[in-house]
PDB file of C-alpha atoms in Angstrom:
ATOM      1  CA  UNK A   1       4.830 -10.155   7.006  1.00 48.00           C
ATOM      2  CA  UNK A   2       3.890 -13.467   5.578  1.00 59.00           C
ATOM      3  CA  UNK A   3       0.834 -15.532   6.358  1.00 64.00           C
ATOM      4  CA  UNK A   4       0.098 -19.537   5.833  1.00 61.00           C
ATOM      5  CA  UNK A   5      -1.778 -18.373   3.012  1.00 67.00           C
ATOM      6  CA  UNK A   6       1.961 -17.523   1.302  1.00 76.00           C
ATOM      7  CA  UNK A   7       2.923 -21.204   2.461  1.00 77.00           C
ATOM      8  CA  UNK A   8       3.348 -22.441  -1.376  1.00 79.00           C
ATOM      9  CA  UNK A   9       5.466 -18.986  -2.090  1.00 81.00           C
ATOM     10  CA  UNK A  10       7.407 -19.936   0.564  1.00 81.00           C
ATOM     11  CA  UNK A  11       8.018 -23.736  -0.379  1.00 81.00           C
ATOM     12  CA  UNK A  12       9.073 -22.317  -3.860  1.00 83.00           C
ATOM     13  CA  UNK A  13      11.191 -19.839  -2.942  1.00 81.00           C
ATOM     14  CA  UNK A  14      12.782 -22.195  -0.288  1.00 81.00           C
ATOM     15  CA  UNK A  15      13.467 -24.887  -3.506  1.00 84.00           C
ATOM     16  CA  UNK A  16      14.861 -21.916  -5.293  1.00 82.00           C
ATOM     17  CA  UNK A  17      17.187 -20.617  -2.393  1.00 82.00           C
ATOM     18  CA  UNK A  18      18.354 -24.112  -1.792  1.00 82.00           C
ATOM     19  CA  UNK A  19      19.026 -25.271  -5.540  1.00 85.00           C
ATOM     20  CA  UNK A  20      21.354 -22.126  -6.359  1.00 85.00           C
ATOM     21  CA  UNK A  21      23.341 -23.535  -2.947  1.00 85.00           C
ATOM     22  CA  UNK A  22      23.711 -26.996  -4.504  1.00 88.00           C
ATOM     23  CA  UNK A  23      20.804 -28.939  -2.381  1.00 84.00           C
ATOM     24  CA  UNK A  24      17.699 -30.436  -4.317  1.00 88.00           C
ATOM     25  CA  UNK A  25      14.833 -30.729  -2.539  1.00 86.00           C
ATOM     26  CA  UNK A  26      11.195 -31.898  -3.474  1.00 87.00           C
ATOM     27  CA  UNK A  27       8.055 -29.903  -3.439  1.00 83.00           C
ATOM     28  CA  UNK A  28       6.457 -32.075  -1.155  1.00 85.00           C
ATOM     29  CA  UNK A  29       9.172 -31.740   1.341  1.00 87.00           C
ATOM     30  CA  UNK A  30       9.328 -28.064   1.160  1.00 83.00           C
ATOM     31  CA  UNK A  31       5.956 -27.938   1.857  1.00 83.00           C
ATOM     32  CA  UNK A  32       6.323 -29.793   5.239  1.00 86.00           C
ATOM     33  CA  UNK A  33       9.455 -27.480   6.068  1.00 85.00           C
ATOM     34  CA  UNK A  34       6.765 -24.696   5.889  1.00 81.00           C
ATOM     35  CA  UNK A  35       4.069 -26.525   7.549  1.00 81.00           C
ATOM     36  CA  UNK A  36       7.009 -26.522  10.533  1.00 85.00           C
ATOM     37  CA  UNK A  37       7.249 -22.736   9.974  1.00 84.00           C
ATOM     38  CA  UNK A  38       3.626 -22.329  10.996  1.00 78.00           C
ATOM     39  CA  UNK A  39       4.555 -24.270  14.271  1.00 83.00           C
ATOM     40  CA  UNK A  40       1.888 -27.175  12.528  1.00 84.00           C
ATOM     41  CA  UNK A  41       3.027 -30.687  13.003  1.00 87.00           C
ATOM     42  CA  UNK A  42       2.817 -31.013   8.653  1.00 87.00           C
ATOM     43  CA  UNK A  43       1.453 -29.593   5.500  1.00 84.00           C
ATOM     44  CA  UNK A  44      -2.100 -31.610   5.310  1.00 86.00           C
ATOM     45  CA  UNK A  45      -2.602 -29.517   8.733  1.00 84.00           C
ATOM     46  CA  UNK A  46      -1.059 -26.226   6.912  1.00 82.00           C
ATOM     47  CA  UNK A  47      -3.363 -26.697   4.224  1.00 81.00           C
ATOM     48  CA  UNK A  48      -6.705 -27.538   5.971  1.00 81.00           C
ATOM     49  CA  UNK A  49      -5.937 -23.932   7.845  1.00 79.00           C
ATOM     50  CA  UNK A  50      -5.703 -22.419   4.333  1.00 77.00           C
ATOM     51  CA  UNK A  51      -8.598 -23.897   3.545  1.00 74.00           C
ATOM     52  CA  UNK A  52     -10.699 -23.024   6.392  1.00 71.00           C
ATOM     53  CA  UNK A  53      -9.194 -19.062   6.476  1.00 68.00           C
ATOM     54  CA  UNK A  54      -9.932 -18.744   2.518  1.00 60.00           C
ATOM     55  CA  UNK A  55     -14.078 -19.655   3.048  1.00 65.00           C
ATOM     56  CA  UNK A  56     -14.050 -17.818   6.548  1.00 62.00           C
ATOM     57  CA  UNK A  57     -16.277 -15.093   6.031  1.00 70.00           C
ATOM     58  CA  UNK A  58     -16.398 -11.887   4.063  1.00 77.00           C
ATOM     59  CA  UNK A  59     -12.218 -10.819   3.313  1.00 71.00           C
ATOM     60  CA  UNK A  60     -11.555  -7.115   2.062  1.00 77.00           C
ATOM     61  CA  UNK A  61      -8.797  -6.743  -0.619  1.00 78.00           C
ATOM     62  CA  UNK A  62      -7.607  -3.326  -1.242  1.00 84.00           C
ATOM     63  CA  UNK A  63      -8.901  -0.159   0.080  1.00 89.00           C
ATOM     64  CA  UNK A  64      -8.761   3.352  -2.132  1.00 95.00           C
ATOM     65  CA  UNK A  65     -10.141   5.642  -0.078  1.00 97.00           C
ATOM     66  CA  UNK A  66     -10.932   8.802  -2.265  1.00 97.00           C
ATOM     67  CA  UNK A  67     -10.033  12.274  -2.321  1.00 98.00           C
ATOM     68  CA  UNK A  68     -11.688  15.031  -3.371  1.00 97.00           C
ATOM     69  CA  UNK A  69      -9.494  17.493  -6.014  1.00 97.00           C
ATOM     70  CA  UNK A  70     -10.199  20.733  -7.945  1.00 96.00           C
ATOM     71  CA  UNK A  71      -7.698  21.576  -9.836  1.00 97.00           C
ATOM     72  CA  UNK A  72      -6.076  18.619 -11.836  1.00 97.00           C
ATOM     73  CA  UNK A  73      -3.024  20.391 -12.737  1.00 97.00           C
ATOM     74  CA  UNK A  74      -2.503  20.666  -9.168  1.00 97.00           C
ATOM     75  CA  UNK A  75      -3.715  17.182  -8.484  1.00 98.00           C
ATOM     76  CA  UNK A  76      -0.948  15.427 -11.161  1.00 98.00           C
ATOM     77  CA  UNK A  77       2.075  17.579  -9.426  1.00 97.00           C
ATOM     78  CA  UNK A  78       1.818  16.730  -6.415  1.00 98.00           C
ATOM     79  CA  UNK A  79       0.473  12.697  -6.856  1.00 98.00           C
ATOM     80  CA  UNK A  80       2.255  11.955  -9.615  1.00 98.00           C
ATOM     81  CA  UNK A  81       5.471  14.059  -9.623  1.00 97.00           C
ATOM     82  CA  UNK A  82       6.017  14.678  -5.059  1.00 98.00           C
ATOM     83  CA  UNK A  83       4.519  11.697  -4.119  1.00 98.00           C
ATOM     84  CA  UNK A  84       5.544   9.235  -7.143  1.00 98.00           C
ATOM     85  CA  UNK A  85       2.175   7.851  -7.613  1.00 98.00           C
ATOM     86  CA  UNK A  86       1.730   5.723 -11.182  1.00 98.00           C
ATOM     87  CA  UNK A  87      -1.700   7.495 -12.995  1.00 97.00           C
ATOM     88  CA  UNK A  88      -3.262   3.614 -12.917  1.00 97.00           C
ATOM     89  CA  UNK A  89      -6.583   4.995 -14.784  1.00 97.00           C
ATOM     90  CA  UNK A  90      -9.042   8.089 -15.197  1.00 97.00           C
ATOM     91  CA  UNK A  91     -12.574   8.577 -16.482  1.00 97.00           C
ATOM     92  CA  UNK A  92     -15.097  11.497 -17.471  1.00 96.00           C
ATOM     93  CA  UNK A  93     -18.260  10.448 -18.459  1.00 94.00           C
ATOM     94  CA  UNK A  94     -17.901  13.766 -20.951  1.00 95.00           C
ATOM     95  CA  UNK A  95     -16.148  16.135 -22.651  1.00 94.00           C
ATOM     96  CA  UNK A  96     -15.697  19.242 -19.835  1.00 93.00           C
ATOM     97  CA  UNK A  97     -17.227  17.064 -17.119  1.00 95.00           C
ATOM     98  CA  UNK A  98     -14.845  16.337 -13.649  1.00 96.00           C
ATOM     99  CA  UNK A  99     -12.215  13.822 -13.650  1.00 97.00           C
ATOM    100  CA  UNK A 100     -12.207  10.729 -11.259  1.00 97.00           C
ATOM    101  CA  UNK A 101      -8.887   8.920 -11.445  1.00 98.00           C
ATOM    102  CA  UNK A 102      -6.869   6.225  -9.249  1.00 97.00           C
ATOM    103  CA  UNK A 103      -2.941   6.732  -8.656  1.00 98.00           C
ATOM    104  CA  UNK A 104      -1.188   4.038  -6.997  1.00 97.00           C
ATOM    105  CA  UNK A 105       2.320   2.956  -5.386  1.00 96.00           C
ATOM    106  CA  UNK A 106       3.683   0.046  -3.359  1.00 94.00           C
ATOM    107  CA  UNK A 107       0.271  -1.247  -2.785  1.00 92.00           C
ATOM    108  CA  UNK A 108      -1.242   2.059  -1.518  1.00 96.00           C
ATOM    109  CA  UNK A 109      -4.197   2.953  -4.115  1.00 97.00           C
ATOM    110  CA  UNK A 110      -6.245   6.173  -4.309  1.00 98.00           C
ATOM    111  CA  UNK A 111      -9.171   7.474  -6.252  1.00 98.00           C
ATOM    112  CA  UNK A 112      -9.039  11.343  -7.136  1.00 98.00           C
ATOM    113  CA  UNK A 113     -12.254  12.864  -7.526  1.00 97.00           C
ATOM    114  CA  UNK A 114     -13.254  16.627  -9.242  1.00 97.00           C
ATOM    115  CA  UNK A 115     -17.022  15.668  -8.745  1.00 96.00           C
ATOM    116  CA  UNK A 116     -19.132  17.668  -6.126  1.00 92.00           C
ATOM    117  CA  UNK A 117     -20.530  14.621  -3.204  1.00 91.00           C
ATOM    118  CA  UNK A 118     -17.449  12.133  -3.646  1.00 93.00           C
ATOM    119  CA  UNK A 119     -15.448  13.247  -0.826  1.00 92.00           C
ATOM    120  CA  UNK A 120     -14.889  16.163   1.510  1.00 91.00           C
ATOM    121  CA  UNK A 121     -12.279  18.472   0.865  1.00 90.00           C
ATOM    122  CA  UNK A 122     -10.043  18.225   4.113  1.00 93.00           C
ATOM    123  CA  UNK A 123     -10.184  14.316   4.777  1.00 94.00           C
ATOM    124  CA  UNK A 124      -7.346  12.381   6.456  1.00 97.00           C
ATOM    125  CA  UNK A 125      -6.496   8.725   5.504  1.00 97.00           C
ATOM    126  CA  UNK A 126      -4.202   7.057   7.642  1.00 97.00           C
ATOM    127  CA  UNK A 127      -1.578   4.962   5.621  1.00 97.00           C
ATOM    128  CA  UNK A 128       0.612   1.794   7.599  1.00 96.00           C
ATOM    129  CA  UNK A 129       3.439   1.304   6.044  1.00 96.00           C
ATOM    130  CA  UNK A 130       7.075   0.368   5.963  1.00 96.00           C
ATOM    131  CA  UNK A 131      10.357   2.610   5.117  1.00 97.00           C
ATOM    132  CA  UNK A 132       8.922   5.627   6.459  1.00 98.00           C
ATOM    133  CA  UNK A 133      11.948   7.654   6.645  1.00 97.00           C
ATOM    134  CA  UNK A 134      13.457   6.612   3.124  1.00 98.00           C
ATOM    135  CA  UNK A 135      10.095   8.374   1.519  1.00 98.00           C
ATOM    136  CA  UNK A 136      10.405  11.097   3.474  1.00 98.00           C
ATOM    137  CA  UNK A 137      14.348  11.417   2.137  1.00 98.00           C
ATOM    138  CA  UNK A 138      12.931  10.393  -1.167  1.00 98.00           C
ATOM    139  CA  UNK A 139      10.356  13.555  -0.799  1.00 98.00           C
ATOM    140  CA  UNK A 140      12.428  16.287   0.154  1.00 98.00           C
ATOM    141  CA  UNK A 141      15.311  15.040  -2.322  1.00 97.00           C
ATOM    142  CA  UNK A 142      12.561  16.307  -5.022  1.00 97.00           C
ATOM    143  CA  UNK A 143      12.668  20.071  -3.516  1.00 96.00           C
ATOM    144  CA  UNK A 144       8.926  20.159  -3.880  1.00 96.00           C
ATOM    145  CA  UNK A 145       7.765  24.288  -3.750  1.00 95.00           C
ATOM    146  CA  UNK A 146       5.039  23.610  -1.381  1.00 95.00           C
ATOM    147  CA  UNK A 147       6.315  20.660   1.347  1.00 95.00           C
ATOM    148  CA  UNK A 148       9.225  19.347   3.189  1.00 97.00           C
ATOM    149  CA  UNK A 149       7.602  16.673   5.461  1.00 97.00           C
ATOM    150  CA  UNK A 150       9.353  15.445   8.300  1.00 97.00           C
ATOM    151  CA  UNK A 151       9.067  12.409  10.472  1.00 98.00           C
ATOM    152  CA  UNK A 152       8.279  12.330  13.681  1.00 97.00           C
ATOM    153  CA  UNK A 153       8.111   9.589  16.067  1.00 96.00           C
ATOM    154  CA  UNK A 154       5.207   8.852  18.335  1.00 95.00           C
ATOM    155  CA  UNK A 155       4.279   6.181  20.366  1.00 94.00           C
ATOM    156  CA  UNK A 156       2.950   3.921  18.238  1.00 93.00           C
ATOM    157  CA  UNK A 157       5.723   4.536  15.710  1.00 96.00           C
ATOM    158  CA  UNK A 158       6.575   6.839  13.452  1.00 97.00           C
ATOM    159  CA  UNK A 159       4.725   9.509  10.963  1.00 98.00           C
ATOM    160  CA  UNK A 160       5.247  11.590   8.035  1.00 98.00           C
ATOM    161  CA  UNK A 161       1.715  13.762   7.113  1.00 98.00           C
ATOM    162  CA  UNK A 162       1.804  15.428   3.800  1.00 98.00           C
ATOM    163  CA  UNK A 163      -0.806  17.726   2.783  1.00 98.00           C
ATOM    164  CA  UNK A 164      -2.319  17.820  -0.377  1.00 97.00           C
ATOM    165  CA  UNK A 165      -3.001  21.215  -2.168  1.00 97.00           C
ATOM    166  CA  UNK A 166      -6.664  20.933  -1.598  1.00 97.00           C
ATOM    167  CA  UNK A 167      -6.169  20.623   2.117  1.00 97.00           C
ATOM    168  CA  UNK A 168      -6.367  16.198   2.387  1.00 98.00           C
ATOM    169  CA  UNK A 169      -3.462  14.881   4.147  1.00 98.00           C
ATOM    170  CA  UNK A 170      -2.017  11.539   3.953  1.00 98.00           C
ATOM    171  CA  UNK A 171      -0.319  10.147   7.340  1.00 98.00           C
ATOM    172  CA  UNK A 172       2.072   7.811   6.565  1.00 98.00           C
ATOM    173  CA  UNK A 173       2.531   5.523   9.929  1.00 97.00           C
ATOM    174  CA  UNK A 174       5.408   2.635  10.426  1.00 97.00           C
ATOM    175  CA  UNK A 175       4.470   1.081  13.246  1.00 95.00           C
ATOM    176  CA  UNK A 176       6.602   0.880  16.163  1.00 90.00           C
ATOM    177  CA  UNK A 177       8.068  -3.111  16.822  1.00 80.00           C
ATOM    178  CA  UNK A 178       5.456  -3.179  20.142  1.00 68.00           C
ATOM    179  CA  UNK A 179       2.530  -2.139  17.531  1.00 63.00           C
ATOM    180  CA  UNK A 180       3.198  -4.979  14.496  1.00 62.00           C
TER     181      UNK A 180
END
């Protein structure tokens, strides 16, 4: 879902919708259309709220909560091949010493970790996202050995929980429409 801090995506996009239709419209003008969007009488209003929300306090980016793995074999099957996970990075600080890696898709990031004291084997991490039951078809399309997830559907929306083979498990959530 978008946010007034997306307002100028929005005014651009909005030029570029229009233009392929045949209507020109300014920047400036776009920008107000927004600024309406918001329910804000115009952008100088929009953009003082932008303003305000961008210096308001500490704001957290990206969360990659990390996993504890021992076998990276193991690790790279089932991230990288079941879940579909991109290998964004990995480091050893030497030769035969544990890996610590991050894997990433559609804005979800992880760190992998073979050291002893990053994470507990066994941890759950609770995932919100959207298209919950197209991964799930996407996962059992790949006829993974060890898991066929399913979905099932709670109150507050819907879950898929995979488990990884050193006992972490991922819940994927979509919230319901009364929980967004």
């Amino acid at each position: 879902m978008r946010t007034f801090r997306d307002a100028k995506l929005m005014a651009k996009a909005l030029r570029s919708s229009l233009e392929q239709h045949g209507l020109m419209l300014s920047h400036a003008n776009a920008l107000e259309l927004v600024a309406k969007q918001f329910g804000v009488p115009d952008w100088n209003v929009l953009a003082a709220k932008i303003a305000h929300a961008d210096n308001d306090g500490p704001r957290f980016e990206r969360t990659a909560p990390i996993l504890r793995i021992f076998d990276e074999q193991r690790a790279r099957e089932f991230y990288l091949d079941f879940l579909g996970f991109t290998l964004d990075w990995e480091h050893r600080f030497g030769e035969n010493l544990p890996l610590y890696a991050q894997v990433s898709r559609a804005g979800l990031t992880l760190h992998l970790s073979g050291h002893h004291g990053d994470a507990s084997p066994g941890s759950t991490v609770f995932v919100t996202m959207r298209g919950v039951a197209d991964y799930q078809r996407e996962l059992v399309a790949k006829n993974y050995r060890h898991m066929r997830p399913g979905v099932e559907t709670v109150p507050w929306g819907r879950v898929m929980e995979v488990i990884d083979p050193f006992s972490n498990r991922i819940r994927f959530c979509e919230p319901s429409q009364a929980e967004r």
